[in-house]
Coordinates of C-alpha atoms in Angstrom, one line a residue:
M1481 CA 20.8 -22.3 -18.8
S1482 CA 23.1 -25.2 -18.4
N1483 CA 24.4 -25.9 -14.8
N1484 CA 27.8 -27.4 -16.3
R1485 CA 29.5 -23.9 -16.6
Y1486 CA 28.8 -23.5 -12.8
T1487 CA 30.3 -27.1 -12.1
R1488 CA 33.6 -26.6 -13.8
A1489 CA 35.2 -24.3 -11.0
G1490 CA 33.3 -26.0 -8.2
A1491 CA 36.0 -27.9 -6.6
V1492 CA 38.5 -25.1 -7.1
L1493 CA 35.9 -22.6 -5.5
V1494 CA 35.4 -24.7 -2.4
A1495 CA 39.2 -25.3 -1.9
A1496 CA 39.8 -21.3 -2.5
L1497 CA 37.0 -20.5 0.1
M1498 CA 38.2 -23.0 2.7
A1499 CA 41.8 -21.5 2.0
T1500 CA 41.0 -17.9 2.2
G1501 CA 38.1 -18.0 4.7
L1502 CA 36.2 -15.9 2.1
G1503 CA 32.8 -17.8 2.7
I1504 CA 29.9 -16.0 4.3
T1505 CA 30.4 -12.6 5.5
A1506 CA 28.4 -10.1 8.0
G1507 CA 25.7 -8.2 6.3
A1508 CA 25.5 -4.4 5.9
S1509 CA 22.8 -3.9 8.3
T1510 CA 21.9 -7.5 9.8
A1511 CA 24.0 -10.4 11.3
F1512 CA 24.0 -13.4 8.9
A1513 CA 22.1 -16.6 10.1
A1514 CA 22.3 -19.5 7.9
V1515 CA 19.0 -20.8 6.5
C1516 CA 17.9 -24.2 5.6
N1517 CA 15.0 -24.9 3.2
K1518 CA 15.0 -27.3 0.8
K1519 CA 18.9 -27.1 1.0
C1520 CA 21.1 -25.1 3.3
D1521 CA 22.9 -21.6 2.7
A1522 CA 26.5 -22.2 0.9
T1523 CA 25.1 -25.1 -1.4
D1524 CA 27.3 -25.7 -4.4
P1525 CA 25.7 -24.3 -7.8
A1526 CA 26.6 -28.0 -9.0
Q1527 CA 23.3 -29.0 -7.1
A1528 CA 21.0 -26.5 -8.8
G1529 CA 18.1 -27.6 -10.7
T1530 CA 16.6 -25.3 -13.4
T1531 CA 18.4 -22.1 -13.2
R1532 CA 17.5 -18.5 -14.8
V1533 CA 19.8 -15.5 -15.0
A1534 CA 17.5 -12.8 -13.3
D1535 CA 19.4 -9.6 -13.8
V1536 CA 22.6 -8.6 -15.3
K1537 CA 24.9 -5.7 -14.3
T1538 CA 27.5 -4.6 -17.0
T1539 CA 30.7 -3.0 -15.9
A1540 CA 34.0 -1.6 -17.3
G1541 CA 35.4 -4.6 -15.8
P1542 CA 33.6 -7.8 -15.1
T1543 CA 29.9 -8.5 -16.0
I1544 CA 27.9 -9.3 -13.0
Q1545 CA 24.6 -11.7 -12.8
I1546 CA 22.3 -12.7 -10.1
V1547 CA 21.1 -16.2 -10.9
F1548 CA 18.4 -18.3 -9.5
D1549 CA 18.1 -21.9 -8.9
E1550 CA 14.1 -22.2 -9.4
T1551 CA 13.8 -25.6 -8.3
N1552 CA 15.1 -24.7 -4.7
A1553 CA 14.5 -21.0 -4.5
M1554 CA 18.0 -20.2 -3.9
G1555 CA 20.4 -17.8 -5.7
F1556 CA 24.2 -17.1 -6.6
G1557 CA 25.9 -14.5 -8.1
T1558 CA 28.4 -14.8 -10.9
V1559 CA 31.3 -12.5 -12.7
E1560 CA 31.9 -13.2 -16.7
S1561 CA 34.7 -11.5 -18.3
S1562 CA 36.6 -11.9 -15.1
Q1563 CA 40.1 -12.1 -14.4
Q1564 CA 42.2 -12.8 -11.2
G1565 CA 41.4 -10.8 -8.0
D1566 CA 37.5 -9.8 -9.0
T1567 CA 35.3 -10.3 -6.0
V1568 CA 31.6 -11.4 -6.1
W1569 CA 29.0 -11.8 -3.5
V1570 CA 25.4 -11.8 -3.0
D1571 CA 23.2 -9.2 -0.7
R1572 CA 20.1 -10.8 0.8
S1573 CA 17.3 -8.7 2.1
F1574 CA 14.2 -9.6 4.1
D1575 CA 12.6 -6.1 3.7
G1576 CA 12.4 -5.4 0.1
G1577 CA 16.2 -4.0 0.0
R1578 CA 15.8 -1.4 2.8
S1579 CA 18.6 -3.6 4.8
W1580 CA 20.6 -6.8 3.9
E1581 CA 23.1 -9.2 4.8
K1582 CA 26.5 -9.9 2.5
L1583 CA 26.8 -13.4 1.7
G1584 CA 29.5 -15.6 0.2
T1585 CA 32.1 -13.3 -0.7
T1586 CA 34.7 -14.9 -3.1
T1587 CA 37.6 -14.0 -5.5
N1588 CA 38.4 -15.2 -8.8
P1589 CA 41.7 -17.3 -8.3
G1590 CA 42.4 -16.6 -12.2
L1591 CA 39.5 -18.4 -14.1
G1592 CA 37.7 -16.8 -16.9
G1593 CA 34.3 -16.7 -14.9
W1594 CA 33.4 -16.9 -11.1
R1595 CA 30.7 -17.6 -8.9
T1596 CA 29.5 -17.7 -5.2
Q1597 CA 27.8 -20.5 -3.6
M1598 CA 23.9 -20.7 -3.4
Y1599 CA 21.9 -18.9 -0.6
N1600 CA 18.1 -19.3 -0.3
V1601 CA 16.2 -16.3 -1.2
D1602 CA 13.5 -16.7 1.5
D1603 CA 13.5 -17.9 5.4
W1604 CA 10.6 -20.3 5.5
G1605 CA 11.3 -21.2 9.1
N1606 CA 11.1 -17.7 10.3
T1607 CA 8.1 -16.5 7.5
K1608 CA 10.8 -14.1 6.0
V1609 CA 10.5 -13.0 2.5
G1610 CA 13.7 -12.5 0.4
A1611 CA 15.0 -10.5 -2.0
M1612 CA 18.7 -10.9 -3.5
R1613 CA 20.9 -9.0 -5.8
A1614 CA 24.7 -9.8 -6.9
C1615 CA 27.5 -7.4 -6.5
G1616 CA 31.3 -7.6 -7.7
Q1617 CA 34.4 -5.4 -7.6
R1618 CA 37.4 -5.3 -9.3
P1619 CA 40.8 -4.3 -7.3
G1620 CA 40.8 -0.9 -7.3
G1621 CA 37.6 -0.2 -8.7
G1622 CA 34.2 0.6 -7.5
V1623 CA 31.4 -1.9 -6.3
A1624 CA 28.7 -2.4 -8.7
C1625 CA 25.4 -4.5 -8.3
T1626 CA 22.6 -5.9 -10.0
Q1627 CA 18.9 -4.9 -9.4
W1628 CA 17.1 -6.6 -6.3
T1629 CA 14.9 -9.3 -7.6
R1630 CA 14.1 -12.8 -6.4
A1631 CA 13.2 -16.5 -7.4
T1632 CA 9.7 -17.4 -8.7
W1633 CA 8.9 -19.3 -5.9
N1634 CA 5.5 -17.7 -4.6
A1635 CA 5.8 -15.2 -7.6
G1636 CA 4.6 -17.5 -10.6
N1637 CA 2.2 -15.1 -11.9
R1638 CA 1.9 -11.1 -11.6
V1639 CA -0.7 -11.3 -8.4
D1640 CA 1.3 -13.7 -6.4
A1641 CA 4.7 -11.7 -7.5
A1642 CA 3.1 -8.4 -6.2
A1643 CA 1.8 -10.0 -3.2
T1644 CA 5.3 -11.5 -2.3
A1645 CA 6.6 -8.0 -2.9
M1646 CA 3.9 -6.8 -0.5
M1647 CA 5.0 -9.0 2.2
M1648 CA 8.4 -7.7 2.1
Y1649 CA 6.9 -4.6 4.1
Y1650 CA 5.4 -6.9 6.7
N1651 CA 7.1 -6.1 10.0
Q1652 CA 7.5 -9.8 11.8
S1653 CA 8.5 -7.8 15.0
I1654 CA 5.2 -5.8 15.3
K1655 CA 3.1 -8.2 13.4
L1656 CA 1.7 -5.7 11.0
F1657 CA 2.6 -3.9 7.6
Q1658 CA 5.9 -1.4 8.3
T1659 CA 4.1 1.8 8.4
S1660 CA 0.8 1.0 10.2
Y1661 CA 1.3 0.9 14.0
D1662 CA 0.9 4.2 16.4
S1663 CA 1.6 3.5 20.1
S1664 CA -1.1 5.8 21.3
F1665 CA -3.9 4.1 19.6
G1666 CA -2.5 1.0 17.9
P1667 CA -3.1 -0.5 14.2
T1668 CA -3.6 2.3 11.7
W1669 CA -5.5 2.6 8.1
G1670 CA -2.7 2.0 5.9
G1671 CA -1.9 -1.5 7.4
A1672 CA -5.6 -2.3 7.1
I1673 CA -5.5 -1.6 3.4
S1674 CA -2.4 -3.6 2.7
T1675 CA -3.9 -6.4 4.7
S1676 CA -7.2 -6.4 2.8
A1677 CA -5.2 -6.4 -0.4
L1678 CA -3.3 -9.4 0.6
I1679 CA -6.3 -11.2 1.8
R1680 CA -8.4 -10.2 -1.6
A1681 CA -5.0 -11.4 -3.5
A1682 CA -5.0 -14.5 -1.7
K1683 CA -8.7 -15.4 -2.6
A1684 CA -8.1 -14.4 -6.5
T1685 CA -5.2 -16.8 -7.0
N1686 CA -5.7 -19.3 -4.0
L1687 CA -2.4 -18.7 -2.8
P1688 CA -2.1 -20.1 0.8
S1689 CA 1.4 -19.0 1.7
Y1690 CA 0.7 -15.5 3.4
R1691 CA -2.6 -16.5 4.7
Y1692 CA -0.7 -16.6 8.3
V1693 CA -0.6 -12.9 8.2
I1694 CA -4.6 -12.8 8.9
S1695 CA -4.5 -14.8 12.3
R1696 CA -0.8 -13.3 13.5
T1697 CA -2.1 -9.9 13.2
F1698 CA -5.3 -10.5 14.6
D1699 CA -4.0 -12.6 17.7
E1700 CA -1.4 -9.7 18.4
Y1701 CA -3.9 -6.7 18.6
K1702 CA -7.5 -8.2 19.2
N1703 CA -6.9 -7.5 23.3
K1704 CA -4.2 -5.2 23.3
T1705 CA -5.0 -1.6 25.0
Y1706 CA -3.1 1.3 23.8
G1707 CA -2.0 4.8 25.2
S1708 CA -5.3 6.6 24.4
G1709 CA -7.3 3.9 26.1
Y1710 CA -8.7 2.2 23.0
S1711 CA -8.2 -1.2 22.5
G1712 CA -8.0 -4.1 19.5
F1713 CA -8.7 -2.5 16.1
N1714 CA -10.9 0.4 17.4
N1715 CA -9.5 3.6 17.9
Q1716 CA -10.1 7.4 18.2
Y1717 CA -10.6 7.7 14.5
S1718 CA -13.6 6.1 12.8
D1719 CA -12.1 5.7 9.3
D1720 CA -9.2 3.5 10.8
T1721 CA -11.8 1.5 12.5
G1722 CA -13.7 1.1 9.3
W1723 CA -10.8 0.1 7.5
W1724 CA -10.0 -2.7 10.0
A1725 CA -13.6 -3.7 10.2
M1726 CA -13.3 -4.2 6.2
V1727 CA -10.2 -6.5 6.9
W1728 CA -12.0 -8.7 9.1
I1729 CA -15.0 -9.2 6.8
D1730 CA -12.4 -9.8 4.0
A1731 CA -10.7 -12.5 6.4
Y1732 CA -14.0 -14.2 7.3
D1733 CA -14.9 -14.4 3.7
L1734 CA -11.6 -16.1 3.1
T1735 CA -11.7 -18.5 6.1
G1736 CA -15.2 -18.7 7.4
D1737 CA -14.0 -18.1 10.9
S1738 CA -16.5 -16.4 13.1
R1739 CA -14.2 -14.6 15.4
Y1740 CA -13.1 -12.2 12.4
L1741 CA -16.8 -11.5 11.6
D1742 CA -17.2 -10.7 15.4
A1743 CA -14.3 -8.3 15.2
A1744 CA -16.1 -6.6 12.2
K1745 CA -19.3 -6.2 14.3
S1746 CA -17.2 -4.6 17.0
G1747 CA -16.0 -2.0 14.5
A1748 CA -19.3 -1.3 13.4
A1749 CA -20.3 -0.9 16.9
H1750 CA -17.6 1.5 17.5
M1751 CA -18.2 3.7 14.6
K1752 CA -21.6 4.0 15.5
T1753 CA -20.4 6.0 18.7
F1754 CA -19.1 8.7 16.5
A1755 CA -22.8 9.5 15.4
T1756 CA -24.1 12.8 15.8
S1757 CA -26.9 15.2 14.8
T1758 CA -25.0 18.0 13.4
C1759 CA -25.6 18.8 9.7
G1760 CA -28.4 16.3 9.8
G1761 CA -26.6 13.0 10.6
G1762 CA -23.4 11.1 9.7
I1763 CA -20.4 10.1 11.9
T1764 CA -17.7 12.2 13.0
W1765 CA -14.0 11.6 11.9
Q1766 CA -12.4 11.7 15.4
K1767 CA -13.7 10.8 18.8
N1768 CA -14.9 14.0 20.8
S1769 CA -14.6 16.3 17.8
P1770 CA -17.4 17.4 15.7
G1771 CA -15.4 17.3 12.1
K1772 CA -17.0 15.1 9.6
V1773 CA -15.2 13.7 6.4
T1774 CA -16.6 11.9 3.6
I1775 CA -14.4 8.7 3.9
S1776 CA -15.7 7.9 7.5
N1777 CA -18.9 7.8 6.3
T1778 CA -18.8 6.1 3.1
L1779 CA -17.0 3.2 5.2
Y1780 CA -19.8 3.2 7.5
I1781 CA -21.8 2.5 4.7
Q1782 CA -19.6 -0.2 3.3
V1783 CA -18.9 -1.6 6.7
N1784 CA -22.7 -1.8 7.8
A1785 CA -24.1 -2.9 4.3
A1786 CA -21.2 -5.8 4.1
L1787 CA -22.5 -6.9 7.7
A1788 CA -26.0 -7.2 6.6
N1789 CA -25.1 -9.7 4.0
R1790 CA -23.2 -11.7 6.6
V1791 CA -25.3 -11.9 9.6
G1792 CA -28.8 -13.1 9.9
G1793 CA -32.1 -12.1 11.4
S1794 CA -33.1 -8.7 13.0
A1795 CA -29.1 -8.0 13.1
A1796 CA -28.9 -7.9 9.4
N1797 CA -32.1 -5.5 8.9
A1798 CA -30.4 -3.1 11.6
Y1799 CA -27.0 -3.1 9.9
R1800 CA -28.8 -2.3 6.6
A1801 CA -30.5 0.3 8.0
E1802 CA -27.5 2.1 9.3
A1803 CA -26.0 1.8 5.8
E1804 CA -29.1 2.9 4.2
N1805 CA -29.7 5.6 6.4
T1806 CA -26.2 7.0 6.3
W1807 CA -26.3 6.9 2.4
N1808 CA -29.5 8.9 2.2
W1809 CA -27.9 11.6 4.4
L1810 CA -24.6 11.7 2.5
R1811 CA -26.4 12.0 -0.8
Q1812 CA -28.1 15.2 0.4
T1813 CA -25.1 16.9 1.9
A1814 CA -23.0 19.4 0.3
L1815 CA -20.2 16.8 0.3
A1816 CA -21.8 15.3 -2.8
R1817 CA -20.6 17.0 -6.3
S1818 CA -22.7 17.2 -9.2
D1819 CA -20.2 15.3 -11.1
N1820 CA -21.0 12.1 -8.9
R1821 CA -17.7 12.6 -6.6
Y1822 CA -17.3 14.0 -3.2
W1823 CA -15.5 16.7 -1.4
D1824 CA -13.1 15.4 1.3
T1825 CA -14.5 17.8 4.5
L1826 CA -17.7 19.1 5.8
N1827 CA -17.3 22.5 7.4
V1828 CA -19.7 21.4 10.4
N1829 CA -20.3 25.2 11.1
T1830 CA -21.8 26.0 8.3
C1831 CA -22.7 22.5 6.7
Q1832 CA -21.0 23.6 3.6
A1833 CA -18.2 21.4 2.0
S1834 CA -14.8 22.6 2.1
T1835 CA -13.4 23.1 -1.5
S1836 CA -9.9 23.4 -0.5
T1837 CA -9.3 19.7 -0.7
P1838 CA -10.2 17.8 -4.1
P1839 CA -12.0 14.7 -4.3
F1840 CA -10.0 11.2 -3.9
T1841 CA -10.6 8.1 -5.7
Y1842 CA -11.2 6.4 -2.4
H1843 CA -14.3 8.3 -1.9
N1844 CA -16.1 6.7 -4.8
G1845 CA -14.5 3.3 -4.7
T1846 CA -16.0 3.0 -0.8
V1847 CA -19.4 4.2 -1.7
V1848 CA -19.6 2.0 -4.8
S1849 CA -18.6 -1.0 -2.6
G1850 CA -21.2 -0.1 0.0
L1851 CA -24.2 0.5 -2.7
V1852 CA -23.4 -3.0 -4.2
E1853 CA -23.6 -4.6 -0.5
L1854 CA -27.0 -2.8 -0.1
S1855 CA -28.2 -4.1 -3.6
R1856 CA -27.0 -7.6 -2.9
Y1857 CA -29.1 -7.3 0.4
Y1858 CA -32.2 -6.4 -1.6
R1859 CA -31.6 -8.9 -4.1
N1860 CA -31.4 -11.7 -1.6
Q1861 CA -34.8 -10.7 0.0
G1862 CA -36.4 -10.5 -3.4
N1863 CA -36.8 -7.0 -4.0
I1864 CA -35.5 -6.8 -7.3
T1865 CA -36.5 -3.2 -7.8
V1866 CA -34.6 -1.7 -4.9
A1867 CA -31.8 -3.9 -5.6
D1868 CA -31.5 -2.4 -9.0
S1869 CA -31.9 1.1 -7.9
F1870 CA -29.0 0.6 -5.7
L1871 CA -26.9 -1.2 -8.3
N1872 CA -27.6 1.8 -10.8
D1873 CA -26.4 4.0 -8.0
A1874 CA -23.1 2.2 -7.9
K1875 CA -22.5 2.3 -11.6
V1876 CA -23.1 6.0 -11.7
K1877 CA -20.5 6.4 -9.0
A1878 CA -18.3 3.9 -10.6
N1879 CA -18.5 6.0 -13.9
A1880 CA -17.2 8.8 -12.2
I1881 CA -13.9 6.9 -11.4
T1882 CA -13.5 5.7 -15.0
Q1883 CA -14.6 8.7 -16.9
V1884 CA -11.8 9.3 -19.4
G1885 CA -10.1 12.7 -18.7
G1886 CA -11.9 13.3 -15.4
D1887 CA -10.4 13.5 -11.9
F1888 CA -9.8 9.9 -11.4
T1889 CA -8.6 8.9 -15.1
D1890 CA -6.4 10.2 -17.6
S1891 CA -6.9 10.9 -21.3
N1892 CA -5.5 7.5 -22.0
G1893 CA -7.8 5.6 -19.6
F1894 CA -5.5 4.9 -16.8
M1895 CA -6.4 5.7 -13.1
K1896 CA -5.0 8.6 -11.2
D1897 CA -5.6 10.2 -8.0
P1898 CA -4.9 14.1 -7.2
A1899 CA -2.9 13.2 -4.2
E1900 CA -0.2 11.8 -6.4
G1901 CA 0.7 15.1 -7.1
W1902 CA 1.9 15.5 -3.5
D1903 CA 2.1 12.2 -1.7
N1904 CA 5.0 9.5 -1.9
C1905 CA 4.6 5.7 -1.7
T1906 CA 4.5 6.0 2.2
Q1907 CA 1.9 8.5 2.7
S1908 CA -1.8 8.5 2.8
G1909 CA -2.5 9.1 -1.1
A1910 CA -0.6 6.2 -2.1
Y1911 CA -3.3 3.9 -0.5
F1912 CA -6.3 5.9 -2.3
K1913 CA -6.5 3.7 -5.5
A1914 CA -6.8 0.4 -3.8
A1915 CA -10.4 1.3 -2.5
A1916 CA -11.3 2.5 -5.8
V1917 CA -10.3 -0.5 -7.7
R1918 CA -11.8 -2.6 -5.3
G1919 CA -15.2 -0.9 -5.6
L1920 CA -14.8 -1.3 -9.7
D1921 CA -14.3 -5.0 -9.2
E1922 CA -17.4 -5.4 -7.0
V1923 CA -19.7 -3.5 -9.1
D1924 CA -18.5 -5.4 -12.1
R1925 CA -19.1 -8.9 -10.6
Q1926 CA -22.8 -8.0 -10.3
I1927 CA -23.3 -7.2 -13.9
S1928 CA -23.4 -9.8 -16.5
A1929 CA -21.9 -7.9 -19.4
R1930 CA -18.8 -7.1 -16.7
P1931 CA -18.7 -3.7 -18.1
Y1932 CA -15.5 -2.6 -15.8
R1933 CA -13.4 -5.4 -16.5
P1934 CA -11.9 -4.1 -19.5
Y1935 CA -10.9 -0.9 -17.5
L1936 CA -9.1 -2.9 -14.8
Q1937 CA -7.3 -5.0 -16.8
A1938 CA -6.1 -2.3 -19.0
N1939 CA -4.6 -0.5 -15.7
A1940 CA -3.2 -3.8 -14.7
N1941 CA -1.6 -4.5 -18.0
K1942 CA -0.5 -1.0 -18.3
A1943 CA 1.1 -1.2 -14.5
Y1944 CA 2.8 -4.4 -15.3
T1945 CA 4.5 -3.6 -18.6
S1946 CA 5.1 0.6 -18.6
G1947 CA 8.0 0.7 -16.3
A1948 CA 6.2 1.4 -13.5
R1949 CA 7.2 -2.2 -12.1
N1950 CA 10.7 -3.0 -10.7
K1951 CA 12.5 -6.4 -10.9
L1952 CA 11.1 -7.0 -7.5
D1953 CA 7.3 -6.7 -8.7
Q1954 CA 7.5 -3.8 -6.7
Y1955 CA 5.1 -0.8 -8.2
S1956 CA 5.4 3.0 -8.6
L1957 CA 3.1 5.7 -7.2
K1958 CA 1.6 6.1 -10.8
W1959 CA 0.8 3.0 -13.2
T1960 CA 1.7 4.7 -16.4
S1961 CA 5.5 5.3 -15.6
W1962 CA 8.0 5.2 -12.6
T1963 CA 7.7 8.0 -10.8
Q1964 CA 8.0 7.4 -7.1
G1965 CA 8.5 4.6 -5.0
P1966 CA 8.8 1.8 -3.9
G1967 CA 6.8 1.9 -0.8
E1968 CA 3.6 0.0 1.0
G1969 CA 1.1 2.4 -0.1
C1970 CA 2.0 2.1 -3.8
Q1971 CA 2.3 -1.6 -3.5
A1972 CA -1.0 -1.9 -1.6
S1973 CA -2.8 -0.1 -4.4
A1974 CA -1.0 -2.0 -7.0
L1975 CA -1.9 -5.6 -5.4
A1976 CA -5.4 -4.6 -5.2
L1977 CA -5.6 -3.4 -8.7
L1978 CA -3.9 -6.7 -10.1
A1979 CA -6.2 -9.0 -7.9
A1980 CA -9.3 -7.0 -8.9
A1981 CA -8.3 -7.7 -12.6
W1982 CA -7.4 -11.3 -12.4

């Protein structure tokens, strides 16, 4: 798009704004504070570099466009086929469109087209990740807006774009992803999956922009004590503790900072305190409660096996033993199904599985990841026979995920999860597929033929092109079409998928 068409009315617009006072107005939900990045808010579009029309809203009156100056990561609104009195402005949101501020309101003085000044999409100084839309109104008519979208800054490929959309759920006040804090016991598991997905995406594409989340979240909570008496990232639920331990293993892998490895060790030690002999072994789900669930134990395998490959000496063997012993227990329990999937809950009174809750994708995903780590451990020790045995076990569990027409893959070859039948994008089930695609990626990288990569890429391509993605690169609950969303859980799973397929 040529910039000249936005220059022609520049002097007229500035004069009109000064005369009418219709420059920057208060927002719908938050007070406006001017942002200066490369340029400051309210810059004339005549100073734009490369521009792109990101979305268009056609009405019976004016046609409304949101236009981005990609050179400077700024946006402005235009009205085309416009008449005197038509009003245009931009809304800017720093939380993915849940709240916004209204900027640059201006009224067409009688030209055929009109536009606002330019405003920064992001607030780099305050690490706020933004979205924009343009809105317009004809006198006597209703308000119409484009979709929320953004510049391609930090969104130049599908993984980075999804990571940027993920960051719109990061709460700068609590230094956690939006839905992941409970005052009684601290950071919860959804935020852990979101953080791991972000870390693994940063590693996949080498995007540095959001790595600050790692230290910011860690430093905020590492020594904090909660109402339940627990502190840091260890709480009364063994699975929450396990998810956060995996975050710090991922953070250690990305940064090499040993304090993250120490946090993962602390998580593993805390999880070990949940061990009981009921039904032959394993760990309980909640402190001081006898119940046992699959996910706590598959995470215990994953965390300990991962640590075994990241520490030395006798500690490595101890972590290996915890992982292997728990695997040997799990595979012999009633939780293990003949189709290589897992029931969710063990009735500790009868030691039989409860069949009222179906298997979920994250059961298989976490156990695949743990088995891959055990295989790596034995391969590094030179015991190829045992390493291959664990890798074969991992492939069997991975195949149960990718089986077409099975519980976890539909008849067209696209991943699904039973929880999609009742949960939405802010509930537990939305996060489940993140662990499944991670497990598939990890086992795939251990096999020279890369047998699971086509599956991951097909799912990523489907999610990206099927309509399950909006203009802001937010994703739906299902990857085959837009069903529910957006929300943090759906975004975390989609980001994990895109990073795994990269």
